[in-house]
C-alpha cells in the first residue's frame, strides 16, 4: 500500500480485502438500519483494488504529500469508502459503530472536514471530477508523480459540469488523473440509463480524448488489470475505467431486491447479510 | 415590455457602446489594468499564485498576468463550474489560485461549486468577478446586481468591494496573503484613480473615513465611494457637510468603526452601494444598527429589486439614482 512496502506473501488477498470491506459496510448499515448499502457492496471490489493494489499512501499520515489522492465524488458512497479506510487502517475499526450518529467522524455523506482520508466534500453530485482536474494540474506543477483517482456514479453523468471536467481533463492532458465510474444502473428515480441515457459511454469517452476501459467491476482480476493499464498507459490522456457493477453484490437476497437505491433492510436481515457474506468468504 | 422609444426631446440618445462600459468620467485620472499588474507583482513574491480564466482573460485584465507568467495561467474555456472546482483542487495542492470571470458567472452560474468545493472546504481560492453591480449596460445577463448578497450568505467567505485602481492594487497582495476563500469585485480596464489623493491605505476588514463631515454620514463601498465623494463635493457647495466612510470589506464587516461613526449622532446615515438593496451593505449596516440599539435617520441608495434595464451606463446610473448628481440631489431632499 506504500511505495516502500514490497508485496508480502502473507498479505490478505484482494478478495479477502473486498470481503472485509463489504463486511465493514454491512455492519455500518446496521447502525442506521438503512442506507446506501447496495452501492457499497457493488463498489467493494473497485475499492479493494484501489486501496490494496493501486494506490500509494501511509495509513498513519493520511495527508502525506507523496500519497495518491482519492476523491469520492459520490458522497453517498461514504459508507463504502469508510469501510475501505477502516480496512486500510486509516480509520479505527471501533468507529464503525458511530456511522451516521451524532458527533461521529463518519457522517452519512462524505465530507473532507470530518474524516481522515476523505479528500473532498461530496453530496452535491457531479463536482469531484472538477476538483480532480485542479489537483491533477497542481500535482504536475509540483513535479509529483502521484495520481489523482476519483470515483463517481453513473447518475452523475447527468450533470453538465461533469462534461466540462471531462473536456478540461483531456484539454490539459491530465495523464495523472484516473476516473472510475460506477455503472450500477441505479439512481434515485430508477435505472440510470432510463433516467438519462448516457450510452455509448466508451465511444463518448474515447471521442472526448480519454483512454477508456470498460470492465466487469466485480471481477477483481479485470479491475486490477484495468487499474494497471490506466497507470501505465503511455499517451498523455486522462484515464477512465467504466466499471459495470451489481447492486448488493455478494449478498444474494439484496442483489435481488428492486428498490435498492436507498435500501431499507429489516433488523433481522443484517445478520442474514453478514451470514451470506461469510458463506462467500474467499478461501 | 418596454414602450417604444420616442425621438422627441433635444438630448442626444447615448448608446450602450460595449458590454464593458467605462466607469471613468471624461478627464478623470485612471490607471490601466490595476488588477493584472498587481497580480504580476504579487506573483513575483509568491510562487504559489496561479491565474485561472474561463475565456475572459482579456476582459478581466488577467491577460497581463498570463503574458508575464504564461505557464502559471490556466484556461478553462467557458466552463465556470470546472474552473472553480479546479481552483479548489489547486488550492488543496498548496497553490493560491486567482480565478477570474464575470461576477455574474462566478456567483450565479457556479454558486454551488463555490459553496461546496471552496467555501465548505475552506480552500484558499481568490474569486475575482468583473462587471460587479451595475457596470454593464448589456442587460441582466451581465449585471451582477446581487453578487454581494450571494457571496455574503456563504460561510467562510471574505467579500471585498474595492473603490478604484489605487485600492485594487492594494487588495490583491492583501488577499493573496490572507488564508481562506475571498470574493473580490473587479473594476477593470482604465480604472479611475480616486483614493490616492486622500492618502488611503487598504486594510482587510477595516472601514475608513475618507472625508469627515457634520451633516451626513455616507457609508459606502466600491464604485459608490467614488460617487459619494463626488456627491459630497456637490453638496459642499450647498453648505451640506458630508462624511464618507468607505467599507471595502463587506464581510467580515468592520462593525466597530461603523457603530462608532453612526453612533456619533445628529447625522443622516446613508448607505450607498452598487448592488441591489437586498442583502448587501445597506441591509448589513441597517441590521447592525438595530441590533446594537444605535438610533439614526437611515436612508439607502442602491439598485432596485428588479431586473435592470439595458442601455448606456451613465443613463442607467442616473435612472437608478446612483450617479453623483442623483446621490447629491437625493441626500439634499432627505435633509
Coordinates of C-alpha atoms in Angstrom, one line a residue, chain B residues 92-327:
Chain B
X92 CA -5.7 21.8 -1.9
X93 CA -2.4 21.1 -3.5
X94 CA -1.0 24.3 -1.9
X95 CA -1.5 26.9 -4.7
X96 CA -3.2 30.2 -4.4
X97 CA -5.5 30.4 -7.4
X98 CA -6.9 33.7 -8.6
X99 CA -10.0 32.5 -10.5
X100 CA -11.4 35.2 -12.8
X101 CA -14.5 35.7 -14.8
X102 CA -17.5 38.0 -14.8
X103 CA -19.2 38.4 -11.5
X104 CA -22.5 37.0 -12.8
X105 CA -20.9 33.8 -14.0
X106 CA -18.8 33.2 -10.9
X107 CA -21.6 34.0 -8.3
X108 CA -24.7 32.8 -10.2
X109 CA -23.7 30.0 -12.5
X110 CA -21.0 28.4 -10.3
X111 CA -22.6 29.1 -6.9
X112 CA -22.8 25.5 -5.8
X113 CA -19.2 24.9 -6.8
X114 CA -18.0 27.9 -4.8
X115 CA -20.2 26.8 -1.9
X116 CA -19.2 23.1 -1.8
X117 CA -15.7 22.9 -3.2
X118 CA -14.3 26.2 -2.0
X119 CA -16.2 27.7 1.0
X120 CA -17.3 24.4 2.7
X121 CA -13.8 23.0 2.4
X122 CA -12.3 26.5 3.3
X123 CA -9.9 26.4 0.4
X124 CA -7.5 29.3 -0.3
X125 CA -9.1 30.4 -3.6
X126 CA -9.5 34.1 -4.7
X127 CA -12.5 34.6 -6.8
X128 CA -12.3 37.8 -8.9
X129 CA -15.6 38.9 -10.5
X130 CA -15.6 41.6 -13.2
X131 CA -18.6 43.8 -14.0
X132 CA -19.9 43.9 -10.4
X133 CA -23.3 45.5 -9.7
X134 CA -24.4 47.8 -12.5
X135 CA -21.2 48.3 -14.5
X136 CA -22.5 46.9 -17.8
X137 CA -25.4 48.2 -19.9
X138 CA -25.7 44.9 -21.6
X139 CA -28.7 43.7 -19.5
X140 CA -29.3 41.4 -16.6
X141 CA -27.2 38.6 -18.1
X142 CA -24.1 40.7 -17.3
X143 CA -25.3 42.8 -14.5
X144 CA -24.3 41.3 -11.2
X145 CA -26.7 43.2 -9.0
X146 CA -26.8 40.5 -6.4
X147 CA -23.3 39.2 -6.2
X148 CA -22.5 40.6 -2.8
X149 CA -25.7 39.1 -1.3
X150 CA -24.9 35.7 -2.7
X151 CA -21.3 35.7 -1.5
X152 CA -22.1 37.3 1.9
X153 CA -24.5 34.5 2.6
X154 CA -21.8 31.9 2.3
X155 CA -19.9 30.9 5.5
X156 CA -16.1 31.2 5.4
X157 CA -16.2 33.7 2.5
X158 CA -14.4 37.1 2.7
X159 CA -16.0 39.7 0.4
X160 CA -14.2 42.8 -0.9
X161 CA -15.6 45.6 -3.0
X162 CA -12.7 48.0 -3.9
X163 CA -13.3 51.5 -5.0
X164 CA -10.7 52.3 -7.5
X165 CA -7.3 51.5 -9.1
X166 CA -5.3 52.6 -6.0
X167 CA -7.3 50.3 -3.8
X168 CA -7.4 47.4 -6.2
X169 CA -3.6 47.4 -6.3
X170 CA -3.5 47.0 -2.5
X171 CA -6.3 44.5 -2.2
X172 CA -4.5 42.0 -4.4
X173 CA -1.4 41.4 -2.2
X174 CA -3.6 41.6 0.9
X175 CA -6.0 38.8 -0.2
X176 CA -3.1 36.8 -1.5
X177 CA -1.6 36.9 2.0
X178 CA -4.9 36.0 3.6
X179 CA -5.6 32.3 4.0
X180 CA -9.1 31.4 3.0
X181 CA -11.6 32.0 0.3
X182 CA -12.2 35.5 -0.9
X183 CA -14.6 37.1 -3.4
X184 CA -13.3 40.3 -4.9
X185 CA -15.2 42.6 -7.1
X186 CA -13.2 43.7 -10.1
X187 CA -13.0 47.0 -11.8
X188 CA -11.0 46.5 -15.0
X189 CA -9.7 48.4 -18.0
X190 CA -9.0 52.1 -17.4
X191 CA -9.9 52.2 -13.8
X192 CA -10.4 55.6 -12.0
X193 CA -7.8 56.7 -9.6
X194 CA -9.5 58.4 -6.6
X195 CA -8.3 57.4 -3.2
X196 CA -4.6 58.0 -3.6
X197 CA -5.0 61.7 -3.0
X198 CA -6.6 61.0 0.3
X199 CA -3.6 59.0 1.5
X200 CA -5.8 56.0 1.8
X201 CA -4.4 52.5 2.6
X202 CA -6.5 49.4 2.3
X203 CA -6.6 47.1 5.3
X204 CA -8.5 43.8 5.1
X205 CA -11.6 44.1 7.4
X206 CA -11.2 47.8 8.0
X207 CA -13.6 50.6 7.2
X208 CA -12.0 54.0 6.8
X209 CA -13.2 57.6 6.9
X210 CA -12.2 59.2 3.6
X211 CA -13.6 62.6 4.4
X212 CA -15.3 63.9 7.5
X213 CA -18.4 66.0 7.7
X214 CA -21.0 67.2 10.3
X215 CA -24.3 66.8 8.5
X216 CA -24.4 63.5 6.7
X217 CA -22.6 60.1 7.1
X218 CA -22.4 58.2 3.8
X219 CA -21.4 54.6 4.4
X220 CA -20.3 53.2 1.0
X221 CA -18.3 50.6 -0.8
X222 CA -16.8 50.1 -4.2
X223 CA -17.8 52.4 -7.0
X224 CA -20.2 54.2 -4.8
X225 CA -17.5 55.5 -2.6
X226 CA -16.2 57.3 -5.7
X227 CA -19.7 58.6 -6.4
X228 CA -20.2 59.6 -2.8
X229 CA -17.0 61.7 -2.7
X230 CA -18.2 63.4 -5.9
X231 CA -21.7 64.0 -4.3
X232 CA -20.0 65.3 -1.2
X233 CA -18.2 67.9 -3.2
X234 CA -21.5 68.9 -4.9
X235 CA -23.3 69.1 -1.5
X236 CA -20.5 71.2 0.0
X237 CA -21.5 73.9 -2.5
X238 CA -24.9 73.8 -0.8
X239 CA -23.3 74.0 2.6
X240 CA -24.1 70.4 3.4
X241 CA -21.1 68.8 5.1
X242 CA -20.7 65.1 4.2
X243 CA -18.6 62.4 5.8
X244 CA -17.8 59.4 3.6
X245 CA -16.9 56.1 5.4
X246 CA -15.6 53.6 2.9
X247 CA -16.3 49.9 3.7
X248 CA -14.4 47.8 1.2
X249 CA -14.6 44.7 3.2
X250 CA -18.3 43.7 3.1
X251 CA -17.6 40.6 5.1
X252 CA -16.4 40.4 7.8
X253 CA -17.9 43.8 8.4
X254 CA -15.9 46.4 10.5
X255 CA -18.8 46.7 12.9
X256 CA -16.8 48.7 15.5
X257 CA -16.0 51.5 13.1
X258 CA -19.5 51.6 11.6
X259 CA -21.1 51.7 15.1
X260 CA -18.7 54.4 16.3
X261 CA -19.4 56.6 13.2
X262 CA -23.1 56.0 13.1
X263 CA -23.3 56.4 16.8
X264 CA -21.9 60.0 16.8
X265 CA -25.5 61.2 16.4
X266 CA -27.0 64.1 14.6
X267 CA -26.1 63.0 11.2
X268 CA -28.3 61.5 8.5
X269 CA -26.9 58.0 7.8
X270 CA -27.0 57.0 4.1
X271 CA -25.7 53.6 2.9
X272 CA -24.7 53.8 -0.8
X273 CA -23.9 50.6 -2.7
X274 CA -23.6 49.5 -6.3
X275 CA -25.8 46.5 -5.6
X276 CA -29.5 45.5 -5.1
X277 CA -30.9 46.9 -1.9
X278 CA -31.5 43.3 -0.9
X279 CA -28.7 41.5 1.0
X280 CA -25.8 43.9 0.6
X281 CA -24.0 46.5 2.6
X282 CA -27.2 48.5 3.3
X283 CA -29.1 45.7 5.0
X284 CA -25.9 44.6 6.8
X285 CA -25.5 48.1 8.3
X286 CA -29.2 48.5 9.0
X287 CA -29.3 45.2 10.9
X288 CA -26.1 46.1 12.8
X289 CA -27.5 49.5 13.9
X290 CA -30.8 47.9 15.0
X291 CA -29.1 45.0 16.8
X292 CA -26.8 47.4 18.7
X293 CA -29.5 49.9 19.5
X294 CA -28.0 52.8 17.5
X295 CA -30.6 55.4 16.7
X296 CA -30.1 57.1 13.4
X297 CA -32.1 58.5 10.5
X298 CA -31.3 55.9 7.9
X299 CA -31.5 56.0 4.1
X300 CA -30.4 53.5 1.5
X301 CA -29.1 54.2 -2.0
X302 CA -28.8 51.0 -4.1
X303 CA -30.3 49.2 -7.1
X304 CA -34.0 48.3 -7.0
X305 CA -35.3 44.8 -6.7
X306 CA -36.0 44.4 -10.3
X307 CA -34.2 43.2 -13.5
X308 CA -32.2 46.2 -14.6
X309 CA -32.5 47.9 -18.0
X310 CA -30.1 47.7 -20.9
X311 CA -28.6 51.0 -22.1
X312 CA -25.8 53.4 -21.7
X313 CA -24.2 53.2 -18.3
X314 CA -24.4 57.0 -17.4
X315 CA -28.1 56.9 -18.4
X316 CA -28.7 53.8 -16.2
X317 CA -26.7 55.3 -13.2
X318 CA -28.9 58.4 -13.4
X319 CA -32.0 56.3 -13.9
X320 CA -31.3 54.2 -10.8
X321 CA -30.1 57.1 -8.7
X322 CA -26.5 56.1 -8.2
X323 CA -24.8 58.8 -10.3
X324 CA -23.0 61.5 -8.2
X325 CA -25.7 64.1 -9.2
X326 CA -28.5 61.8 -8.1
X327 CA -26.8 60.9 -4.9

